[in-house]
Amino acid sequence: MPDIIVIGGGMAGVSAAAALAADAEVLLLEAEPGTGQHSTARSAAIFIRNYGNAALRALNDRAAGFFEAPDIDVEAPLLTPRGELLLATGEELDLLEEYAAGSAGLERLSAVEAERMVPILKPGHFAGAVLEPEARDIDVDAMLQGFLRQFRARGGQLRCKAPVSALSREAGLWQIVAGGETHAAPVVVNAAGAWAGEIARMAGAQPIPIQPCRRSAAVLPAPEGHELGLWPLFGSIAETWYAKPMGGQLMVSPADADPVPPQDAWPDDMVLAEGLYRYEGAVTVPVTRMVSSWAGLRSFAPDKTPVCGFDSEAEGFFWLAGQGGHGIQTAPALAELTAALVAGRAASIDDGSLGALSPVRFA
Ligand SMILES: Cc1cc2nc3c(=O)[nH]c(=O)nc-3n(C[C@H](O)[C@H](O)[C@H](O)COP(=O)(O)OP(=O)(O)OC[C@H]3O[C@@H](n4cnc5c(N)ncnc54)[C@H](O)[C@@H]3O)c2cc1C
């Protein structure tokens, strides 16, 4: 019998399962035929140190050490240089000031400097910009595969095509029905991403509303005559669109956040069209063709802060949910925290952040 069952084989569940497997027998259950098929496969794959509130930034700081020297088996660095350029029109300068005031390691750029960096920006459209030069691309697949290898090397067991359909607590053990089998363990980790609320309901845990929100992306051909390789991710400080070079093409996101039920997400044509219209308003190159598109879910607790810790009502039920738009970059830190809290060890994060992440804040 395993000591711990982790539900959900996305970045959260796989990284946590790998960390937990250092001290315990761990079984990882994934509904799909393979790992990492939902939000984890659909991210913008960037690490931004200044992204998120104080608790998230504490996790970003903690994760930065992992990314610099990963303790998983990977062939190449997980991070490569990119940079993030946030742009403000005259009316948005207050937002830029607010962002800069709470951030570290930013460089202020004039509109002309920003236009030099991304030469398709409409001259005169923006009034100011900030650059986070240390923002980096993440090799998400290499990271996931590295955690999976570590999990297996530590004796972890993975069951795919094992959708959890019932959880009950009997004699100090969770009985978990998944894909025709019943598994038992004293501790269960809820890392089911957009489905985390459903898992909690099945278990009779705290009713923390984890709301999935759709975010879409369109892939455009590189603007003719431009080499995108060195361009940063660039976007509106008001989060109305952003664009990022990806494999020689340009990914443009409408930065949408429409609440939807948990599902295999797909993009809405109208949302994409409206987002591309906002992007077109800021650049000199019209959008003539879309190569492909996708959508994924970013799932949030009401206060937009991840939920990591034991449930206040259901014994042995651990939350690892609500990572929103930060679930790749914070995964190493949340996995480490999960392993520490489940084992009853001191957490390597400050008490304020620990409280901000705890599910007990909703009790
Ligand atoms: C467009 C977009 C851009 C993003 N950009 C970034 C970024 O640049 N940087 C960043 O850090 N983050 C980014 N994110 C966020 C990031 O992708 C997510 O936070 C992260 O992938 C969440 O991982 P997860 O493991 O919690 O969820 P998922 O990857 O969705 O995994 C959850 C898993 O649980 C499984 N599951 C669900 N229910 C059950 C069940 N009953 N039984 C068994 N298994 C079940 C699912 O099949 C799924 O595989 C972005 C997200 C989107 C959509």
CSV table of C-alpha atoms and ligand atoms in Angstrom, one decimal:
chain,number,residue,atom,x,y,z
A,1,MET,CA,0.0,0.0,0.0
A,2,PRO,CA,1.4,3.5,-0.9
A,3,ASP,CA,1.9,6.1,1.8
A,4,ILE,CA,0.6,8.8,-0.4
A,5,ILE,CA,-1.7,9.0,-3.5
A,6,VAL,CA,-1.3,12.0,-5.7
A,7,ILE,CA,-4.2,12.8,-8.0
A,8,GLY,CA,-3.3,14.6,-11.2
A,9,GLY,CA,-0.3,14.1,-13.5
A,10,GLY,CA,0.3,17.7,-14.6
A,11,MET,CA,3.4,19.7,-13.6
A,12,ALA,CA,2.0,20.2,-10.1
A,13,GLY,CA,1.3,16.5,-9.4
A,14,VAL,CA,4.4,15.1,-11.1
A,15,SER,CA,6.8,17.5,-9.4
A,16,ALA,CA,5.2,17.0,-6.0
A,17,ALA,CA,5.1,13.2,-6.5
A,18,ALA,CA,8.8,13.2,-7.3
A,19,ALA,CA,9.6,15.3,-4.1
A,20,LEU,CA,7.3,13.1,-1.9
A,21,ALA,CA,8.9,9.9,-3.3
A,22,ALA,CA,12.2,10.8,-1.6
A,23,ASP,CA,10.7,9.8,1.8
A,24,ALA,CA,7.6,7.7,1.0
A,25,GLU,CA,5.9,5.2,-1.3
A,26,VAL,CA,3.9,7.3,-3.8
A,27,LEU,CA,1.2,6.4,-6.3
A,28,LEU,CA,0.4,9.0,-9.0
A,29,LEU,CA,-3.0,8.7,-10.6
A,30,GLU,CA,-3.7,10.5,-13.9
A,31,ALA,CA,-7.0,10.4,-15.8
A,32,GLU,CA,-5.5,10.8,-19.3
A,33,PRO,CA,-3.4,8.3,-21.2
A,34,GLY,CA,-0.3,10.3,-20.5
A,35,THR,CA,1.0,13.0,-18.1
A,36,GLY,CA,1.0,16.8,-18.7
A,37,GLN,CA,-1.8,16.9,-21.3
A,38,HIS,CA,-3.9,19.8,-19.9
A,39,SER,CA,-2.7,23.2,-18.6
A,40,THR,CA,0.9,22.0,-18.4
A,41,ALA,CA,1.0,21.4,-22.2
A,42,ARG,CA,-0.6,24.8,-22.9
A,43,SER,CA,1.5,27.4,-21.1
A,44,ALA,CA,3.5,30.3,-22.4
A,45,ALA,CA,6.5,28.7,-20.8
A,46,ILE,CA,8.1,31.7,-19.2
A,47,PHE,CA,9.6,32.4,-15.8
A,48,ILE,CA,9.0,35.9,-14.5
A,49,ARG,CA,10.4,36.7,-11.1
A,50,ASN,CA,8.1,39.7,-10.5
A,51,TYR,CA,4.9,37.9,-11.6
A,52,GLY,CA,2.2,37.7,-8.9
A,53,ASN,CA,1.5,38.8,-5.3
A,54,ALA,CA,3.9,38.5,-2.3
A,55,ALA,CA,3.3,34.8,-1.7
A,56,LEU,CA,3.8,34.0,-5.3
A,57,ARG,CA,7.0,36.0,-5.5
A,58,ALA,CA,8.3,34.1,-2.4
A,59,LEU,CA,7.7,30.9,-4.4
A,60,ASN,CA,9.3,32.4,-7.5
A,61,ASP,CA,12.4,33.3,-5.5
A,62,ARG,CA,12.5,29.8,-4.0
A,63,ALA,CA,12.0,28.2,-7.5
A,64,ALA,CA,14.8,30.3,-9.0
A,65,GLY,CA,17.4,28.3,-7.1
A,66,PHE,CA,16.0,25.1,-8.6
A,67,PHE,CA,16.0,26.5,-12.1
A,68,GLU,CA,19.6,27.6,-11.8
A,69,ALA,CA,20.8,24.2,-10.6
A,70,PRO,CA,18.0,21.6,-11.1
A,71,ASP,CA,18.3,18.4,-9.0
A,72,ILE,CA,16.6,16.4,-11.8
A,73,ASP,CA,18.2,14.7,-14.7
A,74,VAL,CA,18.0,17.1,-17.7
A,75,GLU,CA,20.3,17.4,-20.7
A,76,ALA,CA,20.3,21.2,-21.2
A,77,PRO,CA,19.5,24.2,-19.0
A,78,LEU,CA,15.8,24.5,-18.3
A,79,LEU,CA,15.9,28.3,-18.7
A,80,THR,CA,17.1,30.3,-21.7
A,81,PRO,CA,17.2,34.0,-22.1
A,82,ARG,CA,14.1,35.9,-23.2
A,83,GLY,CA,13.2,39.0,-21.2
A,84,GLU,CA,9.8,40.6,-20.6
A,85,LEU,CA,8.9,44.0,-22.0
A,86,LEU,CA,5.7,45.6,-20.5
A,87,LEU,CA,4.4,48.6,-22.4
A,88,ALA,CA,2.2,51.5,-21.3
A,89,THR,CA,0.3,54.1,-23.3
A,90,GLY,CA,0.0,57.6,-21.9
A,91,GLU,CA,-3.1,56.6,-20.0
A,92,GLU,CA,-1.5,53.5,-18.6
A,93,LEU,CA,1.6,55.1,-17.1
A,94,ASP,CA,0.1,54.9,-13.6
A,95,LEU,CA,-0.2,51.1,-14.0
A,96,LEU,CA,3.5,50.9,-15.1
A,97,GLU,CA,4.6,53.0,-12.0
A,98,GLU,CA,2.6,50.7,-9.7
A,99,TYR,CA,4.2,47.6,-11.2
A,100,ALA,CA,7.7,49.0,-11.1
A,101,ALA,CA,7.3,50.2,-7.5
A,102,GLY,CA,6.6,46.6,-6.3
A,103,SER,CA,9.2,44.9,-8.5
A,104,ALA,CA,12.9,44.1,-8.5
A,105,GLY,CA,15.4,43.9,-11.3
A,106,LEU,CA,13.5,46.0,-13.8
A,107,GLU,CA,15.0,48.4,-16.3
A,108,ARG,CA,13.0,51.5,-17.4
A,109,LEU,CA,12.9,52.0,-21.1
A,110,SER,CA,11.7,55.0,-23.1
A,111,ALA,CA,9.1,54.3,-25.9
A,112,VAL,CA,11.9,54.8,-28.5
A,113,GLU,CA,14.1,52.2,-26.7
A,114,ALA,CA,11.2,49.8,-26.6
A,115,GLU,CA,10.5,50.3,-30.3
A,116,ARG,CA,14.1,49.6,-31.1
A,117,MET,CA,13.9,46.3,-29.2
A,118,VAL,CA,10.6,45.2,-30.9
A,119,PRO,CA,10.7,47.0,-34.2
A,120,ILE,CA,7.1,46.3,-35.1
A,121,LEU,CA,5.7,48.5,-32.3
A,122,LYS,CA,3.7,51.4,-33.7
A,123,PRO,CA,5.9,54.5,-33.3
A,124,GLY,CA,4.5,56.9,-30.7
A,125,HIS,CA,1.8,54.5,-29.6
A,126,PHE,CA,3.4,53.8,-26.2
A,127,ALA,CA,4.7,56.3,-23.7
A,128,GLY,CA,6.9,54.1,-21.5
A,129,ALA,CA,8.0,50.6,-20.8
A,130,VAL,CA,9.8,48.4,-18.3
A,131,LEU,CA,12.0,45.4,-19.1
A,132,GLU,CA,12.6,42.4,-16.9
A,133,PRO,CA,15.8,41.2,-18.5
A,134,GLU,CA,16.1,38.1,-16.3
A,135,ALA,CA,12.7,36.7,-17.5
A,136,ARG,CA,13.5,33.3,-19.1
A,137,ASP,CA,11.9,30.7,-21.4
A,138,ILE,CA,11.2,27.4,-19.6
A,139,ASP,CA,11.7,24.1,-21.3
A,140,VAL,CA,8.4,22.7,-19.9
A,141,ASP,CA,8.6,19.3,-21.4
A,142,ALA,CA,12.2,18.7,-20.3
A,143,MET,CA,11.2,19.8,-16.8
A,144,LEU,CA,8.2,17.5,-16.7
A,145,GLN,CA,10.2,14.5,-18.1
A,146,GLY,CA,13.0,15.2,-15.6
A,147,PHE,CA,10.6,15.1,-12.6
A,148,LEU,CA,9.0,11.9,-14.0
A,149,ARG,CA,12.4,10.3,-14.2
A,150,GLN,CA,13.2,11.3,-10.7
A,151,PHE,CA,9.8,10.0,-9.5
A,152,ARG,CA,10.4,6.6,-11.1
A,153,ALA,CA,14.0,6.4,-9.9
A,154,ARG,CA,12.7,6.9,-6.4
A,155,GLY,CA,10.3,4.0,-6.8
A,156,GLY,CA,7.2,6.0,-7.6
A,157,GLN,CA,4.3,4.3,-9.4
A,158,LEU,CA,2.3,6.0,-12.1
A,159,ARG,CA,-1.2,4.9,-13.3
A,160,CYS,CA,-2.5,6.7,-16.4
A,161,LYS,CA,-6.1,6.2,-17.7
A,162,ALA,CA,-7.0,6.3,-14.0
A,163,PRO,CA,-9.7,9.0,-13.5
A,164,VAL,CA,-10.6,9.2,-9.8
A,165,SER,CA,-14.3,8.9,-9.5
A,166,ALA,CA,-14.8,8.4,-5.7
A,167,LEU,CA,-12.9,9.1,-2.4
A,168,SER,CA,-13.9,8.0,1.0
A,169,ARG,CA,-12.2,7.9,4.4
A,170,GLU,CA,-12.4,4.6,6.2
A,171,ALA,CA,-10.4,3.6,9.3
A,172,GLY,CA,-7.7,6.2,8.8
A,173,LEU,CA,-7.3,5.5,5.1
A,174,TRP,CA,-8.5,7.2,1.9
A,175,GLN,CA,-10.2,4.7,-0.4
A,176,ILE,CA,-9.8,6.0,-3.9
A,177,VAL,CA,-11.7,4.5,-6.9
A,178,ALA,CA,-9.9,5.2,-10.2
A,179,GLY,CA,-10.3,3.5,-13.5
A,180,GLY,CA,-11.9,0.4,-12.2
A,181,GLU,CA,-9.4,-0.1,-9.3
A,182,THR,CA,-9.6,0.9,-5.7
A,183,HIS,CA,-6.4,2.2,-4.0
A,184,ALA,CA,-5.9,3.0,-0.3
A,185,ALA,CA,-3.4,5.4,1.4
A,186,PRO,CA,-3.4,7.5,4.6
A,187,VAL,CA,-2.7,10.7,2.6
A,188,VAL,CA,-4.0,12.0,-0.7
A,189,VAL,CA,-2.7,15.0,-2.6
A,190,ASN,CA,-5.2,16.9,-4.7
A,191,ALA,CA,-3.2,18.2,-7.7
A,192,ALA,CA,-6.0,17.9,-10.2
A,193,GLY,CA,-5.6,21.4,-11.7
A,194,ALA,CA,-9.0,22.6,-13.0
A,195,TRP,CA,-10.7,19.6,-11.4
A,196,ALA,CA,-9.3,20.3,-7.9
A,197,GLY,CA,-12.7,21.6,-6.7
A,198,GLU,CA,-14.4,18.4,-7.9
A,199,ILE,CA,-11.9,16.2,-6.2
A,200,ALA,CA,-12.4,18.1,-2.9
A,201,ARG,CA,-16.2,17.8,-3.2
A,202,MET,CA,-15.9,14.0,-3.7
A,203,ALA,CA,-13.7,13.9,-0.6
A,204,GLY,CA,-15.9,16.1,1.6
A,205,ALA,CA,-13.0,18.5,2.0
A,206,GLN,CA,-13.3,22.3,2.5
A,207,PRO,CA,-15.4,23.8,-0.3
A,208,ILE,CA,-12.7,26.1,-1.7
A,209,PRO,CA,-13.9,27.3,-5.0
A,210,ILE,CA,-11.1,26.7,-7.5
A,211,GLN,CA,-12.3,28.5,-10.7
A,212,PRO,CA,-10.7,27.5,-14.0
A,213,CYS,CA,-10.3,30.5,-16.4
A,214,ARG,CA,-9.6,30.0,-20.1
A,215,ARG,CA,-6.6,31.6,-21.7
A,216,SER,CA,-6.1,31.4,-25.4
A,217,ALA,CA,-3.2,31.9,-27.8
A,218,ALA,CA,-2.9,32.4,-31.6
A,219,VAL,CA,0.3,31.5,-33.4
A,220,LEU,CA,1.2,33.9,-36.2
A,221,PRO,CA,3.9,33.6,-38.9
A,222,ALA,CA,6.9,35.8,-38.0
A,223,PRO,CA,6.3,39.4,-39.3
A,224,GLU,CA,8.0,39.5,-42.7
A,225,GLY,CA,11.6,40.7,-42.7
A,226,HIS,CA,12.0,40.3,-39.0
A,227,GLU,CA,14.2,37.8,-37.1
A,228,LEU,CA,12.3,37.1,-33.8
A,229,GLY,CA,15.0,35.2,-32.0
A,230,LEU,CA,16.2,38.1,-29.7
A,231,TRP,CA,12.8,39.7,-29.1
A,232,PRO,CA,11.5,39.6,-25.5
A,233,LEU,CA,8.0,38.6,-24.6
A,234,PHE,CA,6.1,41.9,-25.0
A,235,GLY,CA,2.7,43.0,-24.0
A,236,SER,CA,0.4,45.6,-22.6
A,237,ILE,CA,0.9,46.6,-18.9
A,238,ALA,CA,-3.0,46.5,-18.7
A,239,GLU,CA,-2.8,42.8,-19.6
A,240,THR,CA,-5.1,43.2,-22.7
A,241,TRP,CA,-2.7,41.2,-24.9
A,242,TYR,CA,0.8,39.8,-25.0
A,243,ALA,CA,3.1,38.3,-27.6
A,244,LYS,CA,6.0,35.9,-27.4
A,245,PRO,CA,8.4,34.5,-30.0
A,246,MET,CA,8.1,30.7,-30.1
A,247,GLY,CA,10.0,28.5,-32.5
A,248,GLY,CA,10.4,31.2,-35.1
A,249,GLN,CA,6.8,32.2,-35.0
A,250,LEU,CA,4.9,34.7,-32.8
A,251,MET,CA,2.4,33.6,-30.2
A,252,VAL,CA,-0.2,36.3,-29.4
A,253,SER,CA,-2.5,35.9,-26.5
A,254,PRO,CA,-5.6,38.0,-25.9
A,255,ALA,CA,-4.8,37.6,-22.2
A,256,ASP,CA,-8.3,36.3,-21.7
A,257,ALA,CA,-9.5,35.0,-18.3
A,258,ASP,CA,-13.0,33.7,-18.9
A,259,PRO,CA,-14.4,31.5,-16.2
A,260,VAL,CA,-15.4,28.1,-17.6
A,261,PRO,CA,-16.2,24.7,-16.1
A,262,PRO,CA,-13.2,22.2,-15.8
A,263,GLN,CA,-12.7,20.8,-19.4
A,264,ASP,CA,-10.4,20.1,-22.2
A,265,ALA,CA,-10.1,23.8,-23.2
A,266,TRP,CA,-10.3,25.1,-26.8
A,267,PRO,CA,-10.1,28.7,-28.0
A,268,ASP,CA,-13.1,30.8,-28.8
A,269,ASP,CA,-12.8,32.4,-32.2
A,270,MET,CA,-14.4,35.7,-31.1
A,271,VAL,CA,-12.1,36.0,-28.1
A,272,LEU,CA,-9.0,35.4,-30.3
A,273,ALA,CA,-10.2,37.9,-32.9
A,274,GLU,CA,-10.8,40.6,-30.3
A,275,GLY,CA,-7.4,39.9,-28.8
A,276,LEU,CA,-5.6,40.1,-32.2
A,277,TYR,CA,-7.4,43.3,-32.8
A,278,ARG,CA,-6.0,44.8,-29.6
A,279,TYR,CA,-2.5,43.5,-30.6
A,280,GLU,CA,-2.9,45.0,-34.1
A,281,GLY,CA,-3.6,48.4,-32.6
A,282,ALA,CA,-0.1,48.4,-31.1
A,283,VAL,CA,2.0,47.1,-34.0
A,284,THR,CA,2.7,48.1,-37.6
A,285,VAL,CA,2.2,44.7,-39.1
A,286,PRO,CA,-1.3,43.5,-39.9
A,287,VAL,CA,-2.4,40.0,-38.9
A,288,THR,CA,-3.1,38.2,-42.2
A,289,ARG,CA,-2.9,34.6,-41.3
A,290,MET,CA,-3.0,32.4,-38.1
A,291,VAL,CA,-0.9,29.2,-38.2
A,292,SER,CA,-2.6,27.5,-35.2
A,293,SER,CA,-4.3,28.3,-31.9
A,294,TRP,CA,-4.8,26.7,-28.5
A,295,ALA,CA,-6.4,27.4,-25.1
A,296,GLY,CA,-5.7,26.2,-21.6
A,297,LEU,CA,-7.1,26.7,-18.1
A,298,ARG,CA,-5.5,28.8,-15.4
A,299,SER,CA,-7.3,27.8,-12.2
A,300,PHE,CA,-7.6,30.3,-9.3
A,301,ALA,CA,-8.7,30.4,-5.6
A,302,PRO,CA,-10.8,33.5,-4.8
A,303,ASP,CA,-7.7,35.4,-3.6
A,304,LYS,CA,-5.6,34.4,-6.7
A,305,THR,CA,-3.0,32.6,-4.4
A,306,PRO,CA,-2.2,28.9,-4.7
A,307,VAL,CA,-3.7,26.5,-2.1
A,308,CYS,CA,-1.0,24.3,-0.5
A,309,GLY,CA,-1.5,22.5,2.7
A,310,PHE,CA,-3.7,20.0,4.7
A,311,ASP,CA,-7.4,20.6,4.6
A,312,SER,CA,-8.9,21.9,7.8
A,313,GLU,CA,-11.8,19.4,7.7
A,314,ALA,CA,-10.8,16.2,5.9
A,315,GLU,CA,-8.0,14.3,7.6
A,316,GLY,CA,-5.1,13.4,5.4
A,317,PHE,CA,-6.4,15.5,2.4
A,318,PHE,CA,-3.7,17.8,1.0
A,319,TRP,CA,-4.4,20.7,-1.4
A,320,LEU,CA,-2.0,21.6,-4.2
A,321,ALA,CA,-4.2,23.7,-6.4
A,322,GLY,CA,-5.0,27.2,-7.7
A,323,GLN,CA,-1.6,27.9,-9.3
A,324,GLY,CA,-3.3,30.2,-11.9
A,325,GLY,CA,-0.8,31.5,-14.4
A,326,HIS,CA,2.2,30.5,-12.3
A,327,GLY,CA,2.0,26.7,-12.1
A,328,ILE,CA,5.1,25.9,-14.1
A,329,GLN,CA,7.5,28.4,-12.6
A,330,THR,CA,6.3,27.8,-9.0
A,331,ALA,CA,6.1,24.0,-9.3
A,332,PRO,CA,9.6,23.3,-7.9
A,333,ALA,CA,8.9,25.5,-4.8
A,334,LEU,CA,5.4,24.1,-4.2
A,335,ALA,CA,6.7,20.5,-4.7
A,336,GLU,CA,9.3,21.1,-2.0
A,337,LEU,CA,6.8,22.7,0.3
A,338,THR,CA,4.3,19.9,-0.2
A,339,ALA,CA,7.0,17.3,0.7
A,340,ALA,CA,8.0,19.2,3.8
A,341,LEU,CA,4.4,19.7,5.0
A,342,VAL,CA,3.3,16.1,4.4
A,343,ALA,CA,6.4,14.8,6.2
A,344,GLY,CA,5.9,17.3,9.1
A,345,ARG,CA,9.2,19.1,8.4
A,346,ALA,CA,9.7,22.8,8.7
A,347,ALA,CA,8.9,24.6,5.5
A,348,SER,CA,11.7,26.6,3.7
A,349,ILE,CA,9.4,29.6,3.1
A,350,ASP,CA,8.5,32.5,5.4
A,351,ASP,CA,5.6,32.1,7.8
A,352,GLY,CA,3.6,34.9,6.1
A,353,SER,CA,3.7,33.1,2.8
A,354,LEU,CA,3.0,29.8,4.4
A,355,GLY,CA,-0.2,31.3,5.9
A,356,ALA,CA,-1.2,32.9,2.7
A,357,LEU,CA,-0.9,29.5,0.9
A,358,SER,CA,-2.6,27.4,3.5
A,359,PRO,CA,-6.2,26.1,2.8
A,360,VAL,CA,-6.9,27.0,6.5
A,361,ARG,CA,-7.3,30.7,5.4
A,362,PHE,CA,-10.7,29.7,3.9
A,363,ALA,CA,-11.9,27.7,6.9
B,1,LIG,C1,-2.2,30.1,-22.0
B,1,LIG,C2,-1.5,29.8,-20.7
B,1,LIG,C3,-0.2,30.3,-20.5
B,1,LIG,C4,0.4,30.0,-19.3
B,1,LIG,N1,1.7,30.5,-19.1
B,1,LIG,C5,2.4,30.2,-18.0
B,1,LIG,C6,3.7,30.6,-17.9
B,1,LIG,O1,4.3,31.2,-18.8
B,1,LIG,N2,4.4,30.2,-16.7
B,1,LIG,C7,3.8,29.5,-15.7
B,1,LIG,O2,4.5,29.2,-14.7
B,1,LIG,N3,2.5,29.1,-15.9
B,1,LIG,C8,1.8,29.4,-17.0
B,1,LIG,N4,0.5,29.0,-17.1
B,1,LIG,C9,-0.1,28.2,-16.0
B,1,LIG,C10,0.3,26.8,-15.9
B,1,LIG,O3,0.2,26.2,-17.2
B,1,LIG,C11,-0.5,26.0,-14.9
B,1,LIG,O4,-0.5,26.7,-13.7
B,1,LIG,C12,0.0,24.6,-14.6
B,1,LIG,O5,0.2,23.9,-15.8
B,1,LIG,C13,-0.9,23.9,-13.7
B,1,LIG,O6,-0.5,22.6,-13.6
B,1,LIG,P1,-1.4,21.5,-12.9
B,1,LIG,O7,-0.6,20.3,-12.8
B,1,LIG,O8,-2.0,22.1,-11.7
B,1,LIG,O9,-2.6,21.3,-13.9
B,1,LIG,P2,-2.7,20.3,-15.2
B,1,LIG,O10,-1.5,20.4,-16.1
B,1,LIG,O11,-4.0,20.7,-15.8
B,1,LIG,O12,-2.8,18.9,-14.5
B,1,LIG,C14,-3.9,18.5,-13.8
B,1,LIG,C15,-4.1,17.0,-14.1
B,1,LIG,O13,-5.0,16.4,-13.3
B,1,LIG,C16,-5.7,15.4,-14.0
B,1,LIG,N5,-6.9,15.1,-13.4
B,1,LIG,C17,-8.0,15.9,-13.3
B,1,LIG,N6,-9.0,15.3,-12.7
B,1,LIG,C18,-8.6,14.0,-12.4
B,1,LIG,C19,-9.2,12.9,-11.8
B,1,LIG,N7,-10.4,12.9,-11.4
B,1,LIG,N8,-8.4,11.7,-11.7
B,1,LIG,C20,-7.1,11.7,-12.2
B,1,LIG,N9,-6.5,12.8,-12.8
B,1,LIG,C21,-7.3,13.9,-12.9
B,1,LIG,C22,-5.8,16.0,-15.4
B,1,LIG,O14,-6.1,15.1,-16.4
B,1,LIG,C23,-4.5,16.8,-15.6
B,1,LIG,O15,-3.6,16.0,-16.3
B,1,LIG,C24,-0.2,29.2,-18.3
B,1,LIG,C25,-1.4,28.7,-18.5
B,1,LIG,C26,-2.1,28.9,-19.7
B,1,LIG,C27,-3.4,28.3,-20.0
